[in-house]
Short mmCIF file of C-alpha atoms in Angstrom, two decimals:
data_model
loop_
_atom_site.label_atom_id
_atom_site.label_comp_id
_atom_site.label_asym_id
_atom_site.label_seq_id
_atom_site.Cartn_x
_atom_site.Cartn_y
_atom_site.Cartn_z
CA UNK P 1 127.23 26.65 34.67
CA UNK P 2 124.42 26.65 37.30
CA UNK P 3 121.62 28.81 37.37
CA UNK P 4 122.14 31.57 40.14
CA UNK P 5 120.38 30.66 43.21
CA UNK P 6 119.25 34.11 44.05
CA UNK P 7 115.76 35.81 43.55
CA UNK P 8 115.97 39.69 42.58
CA UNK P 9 114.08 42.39 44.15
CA UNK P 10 113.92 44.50 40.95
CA UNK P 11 110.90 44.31 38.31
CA UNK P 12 111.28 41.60 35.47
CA UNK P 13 111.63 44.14 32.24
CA UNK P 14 108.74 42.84 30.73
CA UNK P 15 108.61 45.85 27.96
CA UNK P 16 111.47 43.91 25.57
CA UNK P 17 114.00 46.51 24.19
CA UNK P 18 114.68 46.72 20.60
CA UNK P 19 118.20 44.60 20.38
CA UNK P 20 118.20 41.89 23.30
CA UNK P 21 120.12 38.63 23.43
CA UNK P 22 119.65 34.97 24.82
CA UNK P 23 122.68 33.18 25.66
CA UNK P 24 122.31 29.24 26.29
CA UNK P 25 125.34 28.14 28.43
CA UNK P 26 124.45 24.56 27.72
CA UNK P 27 123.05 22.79 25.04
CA UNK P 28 120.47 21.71 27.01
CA UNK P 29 119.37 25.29 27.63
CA UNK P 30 118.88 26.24 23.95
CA UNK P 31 115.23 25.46 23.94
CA UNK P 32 114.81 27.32 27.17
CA UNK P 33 116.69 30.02 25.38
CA UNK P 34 114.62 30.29 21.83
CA UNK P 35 110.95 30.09 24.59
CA UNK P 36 112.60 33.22 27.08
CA UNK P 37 113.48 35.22 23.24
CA UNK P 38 110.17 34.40 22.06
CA UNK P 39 108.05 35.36 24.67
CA UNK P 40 110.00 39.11 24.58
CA UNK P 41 106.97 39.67 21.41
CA UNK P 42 105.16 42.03 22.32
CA UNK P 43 101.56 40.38 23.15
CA UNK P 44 99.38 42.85 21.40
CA UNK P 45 101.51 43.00 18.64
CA UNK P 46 99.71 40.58 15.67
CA UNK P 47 102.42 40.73 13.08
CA UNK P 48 104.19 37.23 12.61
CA UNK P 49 107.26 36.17 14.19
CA UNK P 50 110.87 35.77 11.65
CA UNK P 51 113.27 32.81 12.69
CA UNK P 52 116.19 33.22 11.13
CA UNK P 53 118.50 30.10 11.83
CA UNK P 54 121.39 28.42 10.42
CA UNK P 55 120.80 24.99 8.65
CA UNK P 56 123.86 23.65 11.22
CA UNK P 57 122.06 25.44 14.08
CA UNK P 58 118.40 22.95 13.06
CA UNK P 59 120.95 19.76 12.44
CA UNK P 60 121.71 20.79 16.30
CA UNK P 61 118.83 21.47 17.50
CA UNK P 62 116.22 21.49 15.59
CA UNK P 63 113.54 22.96 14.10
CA UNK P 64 110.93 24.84 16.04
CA UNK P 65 107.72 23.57 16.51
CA UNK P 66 105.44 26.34 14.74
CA UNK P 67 101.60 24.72 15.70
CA UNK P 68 103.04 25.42 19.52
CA UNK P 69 103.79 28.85 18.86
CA UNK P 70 101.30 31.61 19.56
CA UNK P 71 100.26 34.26 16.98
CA UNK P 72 100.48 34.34 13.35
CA UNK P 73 102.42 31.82 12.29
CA UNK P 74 106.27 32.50 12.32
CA UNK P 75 108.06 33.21 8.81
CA UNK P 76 111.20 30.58 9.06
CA UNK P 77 114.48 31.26 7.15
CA UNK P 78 117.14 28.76 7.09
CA UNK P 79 120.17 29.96 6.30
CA UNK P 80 123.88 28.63 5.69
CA UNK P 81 125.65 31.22 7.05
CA UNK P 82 125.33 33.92 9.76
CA UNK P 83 125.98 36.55 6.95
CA UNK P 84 122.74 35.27 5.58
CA UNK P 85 121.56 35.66 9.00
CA UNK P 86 122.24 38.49 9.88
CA UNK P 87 120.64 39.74 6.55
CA UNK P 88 117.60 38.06 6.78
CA UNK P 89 116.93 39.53 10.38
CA UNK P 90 118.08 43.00 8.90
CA UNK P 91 115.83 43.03 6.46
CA UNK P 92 112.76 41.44 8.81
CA UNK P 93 113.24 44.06 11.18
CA UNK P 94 113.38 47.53 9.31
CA UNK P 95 110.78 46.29 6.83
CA UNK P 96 108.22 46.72 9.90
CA UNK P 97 106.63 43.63 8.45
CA UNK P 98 107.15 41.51 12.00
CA UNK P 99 106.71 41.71 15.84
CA UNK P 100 110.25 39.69 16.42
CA UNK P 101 113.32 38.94 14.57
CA UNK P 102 114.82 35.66 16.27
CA UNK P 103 118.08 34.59 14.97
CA UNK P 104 121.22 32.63 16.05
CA UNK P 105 123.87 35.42 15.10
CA UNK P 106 126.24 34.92 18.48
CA UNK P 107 128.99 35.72 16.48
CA UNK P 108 127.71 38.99 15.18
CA UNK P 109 130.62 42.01 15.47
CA UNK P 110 129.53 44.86 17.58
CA UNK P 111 129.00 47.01 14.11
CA UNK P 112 126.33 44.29 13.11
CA UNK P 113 124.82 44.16 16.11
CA UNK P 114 124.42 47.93 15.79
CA UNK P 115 122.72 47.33 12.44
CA UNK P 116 120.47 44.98 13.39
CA UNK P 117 119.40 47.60 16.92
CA UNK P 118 118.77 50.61 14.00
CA UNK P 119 116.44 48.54 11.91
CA UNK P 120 114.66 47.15 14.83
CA UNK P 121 113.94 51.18 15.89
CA UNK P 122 113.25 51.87 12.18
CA UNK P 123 110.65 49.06 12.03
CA UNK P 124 109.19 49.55 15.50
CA UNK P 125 109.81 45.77 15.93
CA UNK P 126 112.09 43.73 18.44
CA UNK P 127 115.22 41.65 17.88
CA UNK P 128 116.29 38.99 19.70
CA UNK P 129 120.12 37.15 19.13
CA UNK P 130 120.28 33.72 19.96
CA UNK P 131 124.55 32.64 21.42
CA UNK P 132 126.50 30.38 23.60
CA UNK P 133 128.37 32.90 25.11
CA UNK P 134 128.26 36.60 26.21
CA UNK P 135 131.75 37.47 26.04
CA UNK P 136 131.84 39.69 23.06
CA UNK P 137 131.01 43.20 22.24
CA UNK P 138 127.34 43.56 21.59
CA UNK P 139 125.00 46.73 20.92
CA UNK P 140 122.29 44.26 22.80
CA UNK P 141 120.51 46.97 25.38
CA UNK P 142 119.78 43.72 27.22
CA UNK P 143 121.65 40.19 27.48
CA UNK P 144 120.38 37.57 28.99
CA UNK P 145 121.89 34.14 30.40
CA UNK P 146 119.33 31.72 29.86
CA UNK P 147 119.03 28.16 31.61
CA UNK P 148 116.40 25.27 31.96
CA UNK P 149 115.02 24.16 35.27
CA UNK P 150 113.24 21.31 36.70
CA UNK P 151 108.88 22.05 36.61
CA UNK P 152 108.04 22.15 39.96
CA UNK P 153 105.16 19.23 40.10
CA UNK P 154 101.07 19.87 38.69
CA UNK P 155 99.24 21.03 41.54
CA UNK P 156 96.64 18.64 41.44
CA UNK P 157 98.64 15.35 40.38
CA UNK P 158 102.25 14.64 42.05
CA UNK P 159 102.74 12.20 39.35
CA UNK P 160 102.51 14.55 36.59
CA UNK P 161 104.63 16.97 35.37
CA UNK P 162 104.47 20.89 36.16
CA UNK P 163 104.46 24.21 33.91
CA UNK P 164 108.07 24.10 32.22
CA UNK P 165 110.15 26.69 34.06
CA UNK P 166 113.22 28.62 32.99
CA UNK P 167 115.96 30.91 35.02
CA UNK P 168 116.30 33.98 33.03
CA UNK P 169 119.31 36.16 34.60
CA UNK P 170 120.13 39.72 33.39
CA UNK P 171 123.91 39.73 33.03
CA UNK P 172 123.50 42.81 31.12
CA UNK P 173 121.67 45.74 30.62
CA UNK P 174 121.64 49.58 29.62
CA UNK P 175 118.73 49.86 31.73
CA UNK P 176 118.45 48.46 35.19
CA UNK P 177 120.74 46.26 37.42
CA UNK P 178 121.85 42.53 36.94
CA UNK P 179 119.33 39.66 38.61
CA UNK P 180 118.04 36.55 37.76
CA UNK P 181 114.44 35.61 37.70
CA UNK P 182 112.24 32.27 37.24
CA UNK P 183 109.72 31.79 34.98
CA UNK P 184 106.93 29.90 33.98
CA UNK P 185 104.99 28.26 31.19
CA UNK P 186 101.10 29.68 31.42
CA UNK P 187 98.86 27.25 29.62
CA UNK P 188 96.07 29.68 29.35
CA UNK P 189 97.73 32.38 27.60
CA UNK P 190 100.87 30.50 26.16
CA UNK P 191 103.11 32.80 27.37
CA UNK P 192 105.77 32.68 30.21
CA UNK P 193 104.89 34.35 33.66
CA UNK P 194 107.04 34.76 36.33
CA UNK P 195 106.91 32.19 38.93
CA UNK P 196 104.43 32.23 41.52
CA UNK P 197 106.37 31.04 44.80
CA UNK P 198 106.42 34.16 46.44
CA UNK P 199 102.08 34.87 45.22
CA UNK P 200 102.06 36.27 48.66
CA UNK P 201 104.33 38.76 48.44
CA UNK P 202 103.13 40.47 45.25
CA UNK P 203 101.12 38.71 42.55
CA UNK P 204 102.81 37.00 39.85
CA UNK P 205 102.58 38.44 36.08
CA UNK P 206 103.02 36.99 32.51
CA UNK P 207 105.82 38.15 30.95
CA UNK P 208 105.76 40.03 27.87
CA UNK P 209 101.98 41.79 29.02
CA UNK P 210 101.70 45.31 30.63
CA UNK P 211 100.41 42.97 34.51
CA UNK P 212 102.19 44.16 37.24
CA UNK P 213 105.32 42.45 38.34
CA UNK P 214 105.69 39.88 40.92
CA UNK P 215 109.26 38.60 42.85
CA UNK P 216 110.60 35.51 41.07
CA UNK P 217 112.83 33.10 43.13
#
């Protein structure tokens, strides 16, 4: 699948809603997928991050990086099965002990995805599902089709690569209407921002931070 080629002219939802999930059409997309759920943390929120993730889901992929990650640093469950999952981000969430439960649970059941949305309310926190797929039922306010792109060159060296950049596209939502933005690594903050091609129009913002939105193309 091929990222959409289309820029939207709504706001990126920067405010993350309590149940989300990032689907990776391609293996190659899954790290693009884990940095698009991780930057939905809330930035002022301090409390530590929870990866919950299968032992066959690190054999896969791997294991993520912690000294990259921003914040406290992240509380990492591996599990065997995505019962244990499931749990584990359960419990993470409605103890109000975290800022984000991560976990690859794409074949959570529409009554455990509903489980995991109430304890992410009850623990003011925010959940994010990592899948391969979006064609199940899913009490996700928000899902997401996730896919790598090519950086777009450094600015002040041609030979040298750019910020990594992602296409994040909205394929569902309880909240606004489908579209597709780009986004951006930001090396001073560490976050994602949307991508700044059309600065002129309106001026770009970091994801995940009360800025103003920008158009992503």
């Amino acid at each position: 699948m091929t990222p959409s080629s289309f820029a939207s002219p709504e706001r990126f939802p920067e405010a993350a809603a309590p149940l989300e999930e990032a689907c990776a059409p391609l293996p190659r997309d899954m790290g693009a997928a884990v940095a698009f759920a991780l930057s939905r943390r809330p930035a002022a929120d301090e409390r530590p991050v929870l990866l919950a993730l299968p032992r066959s889901w690190v054999g896969e992929y791997g294991r993520p990086y912690a000294p990259g990650l921003t914040g406290p640093a992240p509380l990492l469950v591996r599990a065997s099965t995505t019962a244990e999952v499931l749990w584990a981000l359960e419990q993470g969430l409605r103890s109000g002990a975290v800022s984000l439960a991560l976990g690859a649970a794409g074949d959570a059941t529409l009554a455990q995805s509903r489980r995991l949305e109430f304890a992410a309310r009850h623990g003011g926190a925010v959940g994010v599902t990592l899948s391969r797929r979006l064609d199940g039922l899913s009490a996700a306010r928000r899902r997401w089709r996730v896919s790598v792109l090519a950086s777009r060159g450094d600015a002040w060296d041609r030979r040298a690569p750019g910020p990594a950049r992602l296409q994040a596209e909205l394929a569902r939502s309880r909240y606004e209407r489908p579209g597709a933005w780009i986004l951006e690594q930001d090396d001073e903050t560490h976050r994602l921002r949307l991508a700044d091609r059309l600065a002129g129009v309106r001026p770009a913002a970091i994801a995940g931070t009360g800025a103003p939105s920008g158009l992503a193309a």
